[in-house]
mmCIF file with all atom_site columns, C-alpha atoms in Angstrom:
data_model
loop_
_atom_site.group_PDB
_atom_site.id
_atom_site.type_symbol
_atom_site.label_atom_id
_atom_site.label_alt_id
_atom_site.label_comp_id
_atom_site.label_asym_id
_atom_site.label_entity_id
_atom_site.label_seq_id
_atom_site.pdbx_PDB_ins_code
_atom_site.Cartn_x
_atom_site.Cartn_y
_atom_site.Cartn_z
_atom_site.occupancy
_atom_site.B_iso_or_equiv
_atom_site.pdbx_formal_charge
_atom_site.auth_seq_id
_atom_site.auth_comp_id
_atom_site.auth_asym_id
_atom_site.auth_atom_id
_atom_site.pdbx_PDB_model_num
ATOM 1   C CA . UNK A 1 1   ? -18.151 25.229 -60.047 1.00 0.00 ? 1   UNK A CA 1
ATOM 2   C CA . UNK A 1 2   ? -21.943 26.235 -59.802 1.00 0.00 ? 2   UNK A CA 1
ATOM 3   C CA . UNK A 1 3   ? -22.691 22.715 -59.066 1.00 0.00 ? 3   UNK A CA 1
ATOM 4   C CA . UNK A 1 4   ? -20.374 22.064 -56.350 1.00 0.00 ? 4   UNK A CA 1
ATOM 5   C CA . UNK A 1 5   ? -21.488 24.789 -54.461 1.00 0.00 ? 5   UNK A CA 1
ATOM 6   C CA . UNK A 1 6   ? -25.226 23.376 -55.085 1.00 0.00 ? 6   UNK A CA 1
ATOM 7   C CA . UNK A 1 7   ? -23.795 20.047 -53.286 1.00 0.00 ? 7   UNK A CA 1
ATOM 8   C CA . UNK A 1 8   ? -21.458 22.144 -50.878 1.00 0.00 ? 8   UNK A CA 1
ATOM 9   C CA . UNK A 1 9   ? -23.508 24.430 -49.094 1.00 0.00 ? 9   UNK A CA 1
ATOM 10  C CA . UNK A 1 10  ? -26.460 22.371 -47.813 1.00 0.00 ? 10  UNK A CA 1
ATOM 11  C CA . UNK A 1 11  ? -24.341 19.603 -46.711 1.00 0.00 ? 11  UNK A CA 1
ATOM 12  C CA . UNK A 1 12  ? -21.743 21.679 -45.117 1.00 0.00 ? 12  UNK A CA 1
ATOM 13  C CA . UNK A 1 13  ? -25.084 24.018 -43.616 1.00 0.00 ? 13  UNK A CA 1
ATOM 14  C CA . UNK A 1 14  ? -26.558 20.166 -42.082 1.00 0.00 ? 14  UNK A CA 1
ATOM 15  C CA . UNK A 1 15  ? -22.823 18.927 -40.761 1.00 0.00 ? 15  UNK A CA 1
ATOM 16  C CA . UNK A 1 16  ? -22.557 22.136 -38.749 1.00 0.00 ? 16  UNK A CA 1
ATOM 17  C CA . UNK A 1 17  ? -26.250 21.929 -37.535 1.00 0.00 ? 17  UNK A CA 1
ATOM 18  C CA . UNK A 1 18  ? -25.975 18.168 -36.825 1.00 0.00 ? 18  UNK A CA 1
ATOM 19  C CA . UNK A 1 19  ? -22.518 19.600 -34.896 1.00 0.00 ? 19  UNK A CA 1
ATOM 20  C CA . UNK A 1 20  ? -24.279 21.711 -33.283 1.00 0.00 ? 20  UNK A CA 1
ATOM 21  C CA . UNK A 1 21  ? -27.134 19.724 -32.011 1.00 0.00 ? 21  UNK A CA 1
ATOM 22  C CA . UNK A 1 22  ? -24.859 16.929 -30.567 1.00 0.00 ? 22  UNK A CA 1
ATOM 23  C CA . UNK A 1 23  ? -22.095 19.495 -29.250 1.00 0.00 ? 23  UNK A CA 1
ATOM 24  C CA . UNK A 1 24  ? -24.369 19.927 -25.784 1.00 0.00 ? 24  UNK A CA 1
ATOM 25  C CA . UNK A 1 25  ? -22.390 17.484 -24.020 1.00 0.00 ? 25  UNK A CA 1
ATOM 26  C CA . UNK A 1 26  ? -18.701 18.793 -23.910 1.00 0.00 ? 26  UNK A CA 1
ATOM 27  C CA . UNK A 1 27  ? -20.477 22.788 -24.373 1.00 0.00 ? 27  UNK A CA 1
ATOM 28  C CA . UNK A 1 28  ? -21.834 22.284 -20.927 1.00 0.00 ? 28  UNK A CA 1
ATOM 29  C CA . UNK A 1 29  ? -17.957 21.498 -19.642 1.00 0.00 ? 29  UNK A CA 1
ATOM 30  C CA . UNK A 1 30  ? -16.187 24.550 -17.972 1.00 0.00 ? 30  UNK A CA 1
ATOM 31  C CA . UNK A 1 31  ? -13.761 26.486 -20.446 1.00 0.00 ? 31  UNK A CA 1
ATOM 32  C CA . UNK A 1 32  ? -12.489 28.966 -17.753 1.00 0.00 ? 32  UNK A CA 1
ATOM 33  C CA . UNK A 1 33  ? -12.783 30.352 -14.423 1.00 0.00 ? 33  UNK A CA 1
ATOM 34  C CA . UNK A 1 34  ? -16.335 32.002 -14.790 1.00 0.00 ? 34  UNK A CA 1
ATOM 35  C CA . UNK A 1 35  ? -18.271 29.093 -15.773 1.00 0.00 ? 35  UNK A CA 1
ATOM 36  C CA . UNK A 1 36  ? -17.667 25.959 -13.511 1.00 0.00 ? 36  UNK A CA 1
ATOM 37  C CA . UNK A 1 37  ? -21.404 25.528 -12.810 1.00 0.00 ? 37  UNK A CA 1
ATOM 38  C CA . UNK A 1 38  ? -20.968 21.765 -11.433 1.00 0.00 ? 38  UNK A CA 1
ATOM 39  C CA . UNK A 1 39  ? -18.181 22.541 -9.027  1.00 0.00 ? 39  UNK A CA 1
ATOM 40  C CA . UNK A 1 40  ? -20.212 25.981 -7.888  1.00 0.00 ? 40  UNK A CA 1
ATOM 41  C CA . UNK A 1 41  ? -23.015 23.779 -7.069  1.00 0.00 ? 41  UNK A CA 1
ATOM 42  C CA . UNK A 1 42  ? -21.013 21.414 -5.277  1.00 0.00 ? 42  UNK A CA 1
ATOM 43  C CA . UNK A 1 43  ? -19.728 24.069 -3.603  1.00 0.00 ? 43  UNK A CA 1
ATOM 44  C CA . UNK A 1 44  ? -23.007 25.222 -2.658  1.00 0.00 ? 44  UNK A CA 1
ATOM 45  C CA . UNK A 1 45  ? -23.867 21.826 -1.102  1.00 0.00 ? 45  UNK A CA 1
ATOM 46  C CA . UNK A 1 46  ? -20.696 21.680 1.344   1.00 0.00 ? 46  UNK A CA 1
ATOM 47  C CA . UNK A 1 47  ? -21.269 25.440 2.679   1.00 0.00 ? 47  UNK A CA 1
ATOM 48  C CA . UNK A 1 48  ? -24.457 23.847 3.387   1.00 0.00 ? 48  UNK A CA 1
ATOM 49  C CA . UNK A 1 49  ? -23.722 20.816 5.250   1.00 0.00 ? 49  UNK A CA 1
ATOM 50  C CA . UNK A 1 50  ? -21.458 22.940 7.289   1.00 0.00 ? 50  UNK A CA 1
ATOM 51  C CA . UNK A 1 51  ? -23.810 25.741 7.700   1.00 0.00 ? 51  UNK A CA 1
ATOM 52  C CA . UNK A 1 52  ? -22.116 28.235 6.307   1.00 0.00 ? 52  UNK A CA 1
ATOM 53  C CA . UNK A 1 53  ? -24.862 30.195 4.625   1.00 0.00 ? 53  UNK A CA 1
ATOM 54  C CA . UNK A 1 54  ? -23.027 33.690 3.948   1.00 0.00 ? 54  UNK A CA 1
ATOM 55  C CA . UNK A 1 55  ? -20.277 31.226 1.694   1.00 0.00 ? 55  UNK A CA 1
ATOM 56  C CA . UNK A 1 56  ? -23.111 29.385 0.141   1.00 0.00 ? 56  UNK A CA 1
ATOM 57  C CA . UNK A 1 57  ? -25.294 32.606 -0.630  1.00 0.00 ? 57  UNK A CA 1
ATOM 58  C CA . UNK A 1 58  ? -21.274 33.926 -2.363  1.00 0.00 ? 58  UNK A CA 1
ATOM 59  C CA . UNK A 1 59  ? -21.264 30.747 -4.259  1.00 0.00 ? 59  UNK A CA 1
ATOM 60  C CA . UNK A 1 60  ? -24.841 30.862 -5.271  1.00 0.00 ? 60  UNK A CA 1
ATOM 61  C CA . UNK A 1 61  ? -24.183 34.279 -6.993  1.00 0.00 ? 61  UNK A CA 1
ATOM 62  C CA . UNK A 1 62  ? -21.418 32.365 -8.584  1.00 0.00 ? 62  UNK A CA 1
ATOM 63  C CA . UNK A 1 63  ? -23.559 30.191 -9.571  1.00 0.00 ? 63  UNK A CA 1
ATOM 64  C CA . UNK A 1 64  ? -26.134 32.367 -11.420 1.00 0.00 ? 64  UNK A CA 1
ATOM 65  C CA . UNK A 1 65  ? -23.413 34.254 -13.457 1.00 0.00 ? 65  UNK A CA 1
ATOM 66  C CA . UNK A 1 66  ? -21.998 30.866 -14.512 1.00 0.00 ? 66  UNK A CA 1
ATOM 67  C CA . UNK A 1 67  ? -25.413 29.094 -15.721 1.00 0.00 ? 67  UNK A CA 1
ATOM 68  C CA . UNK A 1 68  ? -25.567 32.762 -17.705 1.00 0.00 ? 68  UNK A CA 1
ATOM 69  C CA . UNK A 1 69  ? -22.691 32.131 -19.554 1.00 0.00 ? 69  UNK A CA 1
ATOM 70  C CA . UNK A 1 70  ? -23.302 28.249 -20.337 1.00 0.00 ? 70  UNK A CA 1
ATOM 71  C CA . UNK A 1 71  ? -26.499 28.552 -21.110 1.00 0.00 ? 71  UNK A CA 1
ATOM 72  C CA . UNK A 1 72  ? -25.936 30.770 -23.886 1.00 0.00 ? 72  UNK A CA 1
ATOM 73  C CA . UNK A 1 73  ? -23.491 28.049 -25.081 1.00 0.00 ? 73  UNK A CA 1
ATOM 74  C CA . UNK A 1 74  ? -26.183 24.716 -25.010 1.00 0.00 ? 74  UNK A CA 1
ATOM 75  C CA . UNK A 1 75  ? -29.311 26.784 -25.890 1.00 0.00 ? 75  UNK A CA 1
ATOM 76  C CA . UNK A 1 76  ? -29.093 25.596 -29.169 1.00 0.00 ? 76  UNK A CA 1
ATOM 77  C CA . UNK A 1 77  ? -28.171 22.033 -28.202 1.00 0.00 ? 77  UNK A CA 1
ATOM 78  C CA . UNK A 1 78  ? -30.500 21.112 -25.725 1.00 0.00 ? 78  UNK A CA 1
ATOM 79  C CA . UNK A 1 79  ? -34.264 21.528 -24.985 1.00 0.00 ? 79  UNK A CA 1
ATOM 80  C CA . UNK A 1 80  ? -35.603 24.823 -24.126 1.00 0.00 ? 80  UNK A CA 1
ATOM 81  C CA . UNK A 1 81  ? -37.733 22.468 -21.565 1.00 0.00 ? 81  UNK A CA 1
ATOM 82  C CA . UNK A 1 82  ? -34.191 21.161 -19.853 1.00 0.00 ? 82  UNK A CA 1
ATOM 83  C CA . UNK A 1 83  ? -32.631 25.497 -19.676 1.00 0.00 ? 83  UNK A CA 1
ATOM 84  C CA . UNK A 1 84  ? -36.075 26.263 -17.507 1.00 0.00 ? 84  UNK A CA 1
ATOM 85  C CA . UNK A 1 85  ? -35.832 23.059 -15.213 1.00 0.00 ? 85  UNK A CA 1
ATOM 86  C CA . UNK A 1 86  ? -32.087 24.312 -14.762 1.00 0.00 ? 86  UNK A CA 1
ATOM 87  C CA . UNK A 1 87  ? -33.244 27.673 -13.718 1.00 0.00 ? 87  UNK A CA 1
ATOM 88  C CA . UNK A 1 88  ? -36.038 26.839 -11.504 1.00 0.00 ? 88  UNK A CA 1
ATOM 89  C CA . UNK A 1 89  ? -33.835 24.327 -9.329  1.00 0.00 ? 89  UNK A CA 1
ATOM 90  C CA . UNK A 1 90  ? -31.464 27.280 -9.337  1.00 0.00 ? 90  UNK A CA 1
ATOM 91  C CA . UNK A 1 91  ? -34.148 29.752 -8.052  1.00 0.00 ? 91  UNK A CA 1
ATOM 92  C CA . UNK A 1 92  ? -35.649 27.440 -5.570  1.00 0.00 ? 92  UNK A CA 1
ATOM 93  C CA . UNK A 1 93  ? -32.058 26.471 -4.244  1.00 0.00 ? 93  UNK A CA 1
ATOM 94  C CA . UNK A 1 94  ? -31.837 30.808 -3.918  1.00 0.00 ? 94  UNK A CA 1
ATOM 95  C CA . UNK A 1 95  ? -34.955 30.166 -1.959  1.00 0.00 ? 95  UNK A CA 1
ATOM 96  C CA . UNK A 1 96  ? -33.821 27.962 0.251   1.00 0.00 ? 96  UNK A CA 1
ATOM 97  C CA . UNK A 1 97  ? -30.754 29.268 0.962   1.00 0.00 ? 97  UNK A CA 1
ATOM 98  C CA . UNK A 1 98  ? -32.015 32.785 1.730   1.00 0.00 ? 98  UNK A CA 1
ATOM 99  C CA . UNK A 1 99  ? -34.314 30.706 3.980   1.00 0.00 ? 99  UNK A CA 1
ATOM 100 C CA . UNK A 1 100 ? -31.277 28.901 5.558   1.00 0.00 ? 100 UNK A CA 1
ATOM 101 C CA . UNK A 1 101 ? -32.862 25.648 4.950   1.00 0.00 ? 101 UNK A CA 1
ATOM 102 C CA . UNK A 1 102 ? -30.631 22.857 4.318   1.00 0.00 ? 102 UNK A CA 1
ATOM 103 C CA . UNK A 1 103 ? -32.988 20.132 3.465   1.00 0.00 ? 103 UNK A CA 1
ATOM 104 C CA . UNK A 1 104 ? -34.781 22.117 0.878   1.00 0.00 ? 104 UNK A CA 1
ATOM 105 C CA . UNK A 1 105 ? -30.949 23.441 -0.691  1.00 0.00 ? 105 UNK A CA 1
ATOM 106 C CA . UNK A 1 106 ? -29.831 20.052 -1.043  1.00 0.00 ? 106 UNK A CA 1
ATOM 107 C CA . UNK A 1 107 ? -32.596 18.611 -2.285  1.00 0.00 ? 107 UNK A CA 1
ATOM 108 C CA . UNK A 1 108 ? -33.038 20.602 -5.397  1.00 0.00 ? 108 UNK A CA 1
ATOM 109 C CA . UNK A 1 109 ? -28.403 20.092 -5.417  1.00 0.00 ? 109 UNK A CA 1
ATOM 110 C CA . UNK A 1 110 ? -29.516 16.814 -6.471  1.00 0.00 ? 110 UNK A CA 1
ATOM 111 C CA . UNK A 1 111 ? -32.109 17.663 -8.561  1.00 0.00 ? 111 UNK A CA 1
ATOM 112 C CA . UNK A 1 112 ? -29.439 19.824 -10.376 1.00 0.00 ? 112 UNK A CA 1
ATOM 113 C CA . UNK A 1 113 ? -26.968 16.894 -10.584 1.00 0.00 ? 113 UNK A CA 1
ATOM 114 C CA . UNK A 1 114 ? -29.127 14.353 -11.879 1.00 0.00 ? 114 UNK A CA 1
ATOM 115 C CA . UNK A 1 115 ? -30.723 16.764 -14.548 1.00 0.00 ? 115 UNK A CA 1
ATOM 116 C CA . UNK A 1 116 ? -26.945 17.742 -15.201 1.00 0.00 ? 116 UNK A CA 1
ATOM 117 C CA . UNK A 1 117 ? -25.970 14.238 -16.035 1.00 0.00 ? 117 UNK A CA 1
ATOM 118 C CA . UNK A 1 118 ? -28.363 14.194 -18.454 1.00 0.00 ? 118 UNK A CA 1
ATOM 119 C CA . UNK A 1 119 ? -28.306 17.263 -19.931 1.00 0.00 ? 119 UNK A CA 1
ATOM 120 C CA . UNK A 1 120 ? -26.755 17.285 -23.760 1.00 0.00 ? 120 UNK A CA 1
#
């Protein structure tokens, strides 16, 4: 029995770490109504294009609460380098929106989408 448990632990302690690790992917996917980051940001960029700034500045607060909550999900699963880029596009996109500026809001939407893709 003693000796199992030598074997059992570690292995079972690196499968859920490996789990973990890999898991950024599908952790990143919505799992309810407060946390549809993608869509929020999508969102965003339509309010935009039809200059609607009061929707898109709603949406953007969305959009904070939601990279909250999935953030605290991938932390562990991506790079700590990948959560800051997320947040400054986020910030500057505040900026710009605040600013009514389209051009700056939708550049840093595709900033958001392309480090989305590849985030996890």
């Amino acid at each position: 029995m003693r000796k199992t448990l030598l074997y059992a632990v570690p292995i079972t302690f690196i499968l859920v770490s490996l789990t973990l690790m890999i898991s950024g992917g599908w952790l990143k996917e919505p799992m309810g109504d407060q946390d549809e980051l993608l869509k929020s940001v999508q969102n965003i960029e339509q309010h935009v294009k039809r200059n609607e700034w009061q929707e898109a500045k709603r949406e953007h607060t969305y959009t904070k609460k939601a990279w909250t909550i999935v953030s605290k999900r991938i932390q562990y699963s991506v790079g700590k380098e990948s959560l800051s880029d997320v947040s400054q596009i986020l910030s500057r996109m505040e900026g710009a929106i605040e600013a009514n500026d389209a051009n700056v809001t939708l550049v840093e939407a595709y900033s958001f989408y392309e480090l989305w893709e590849n985030l996890g």
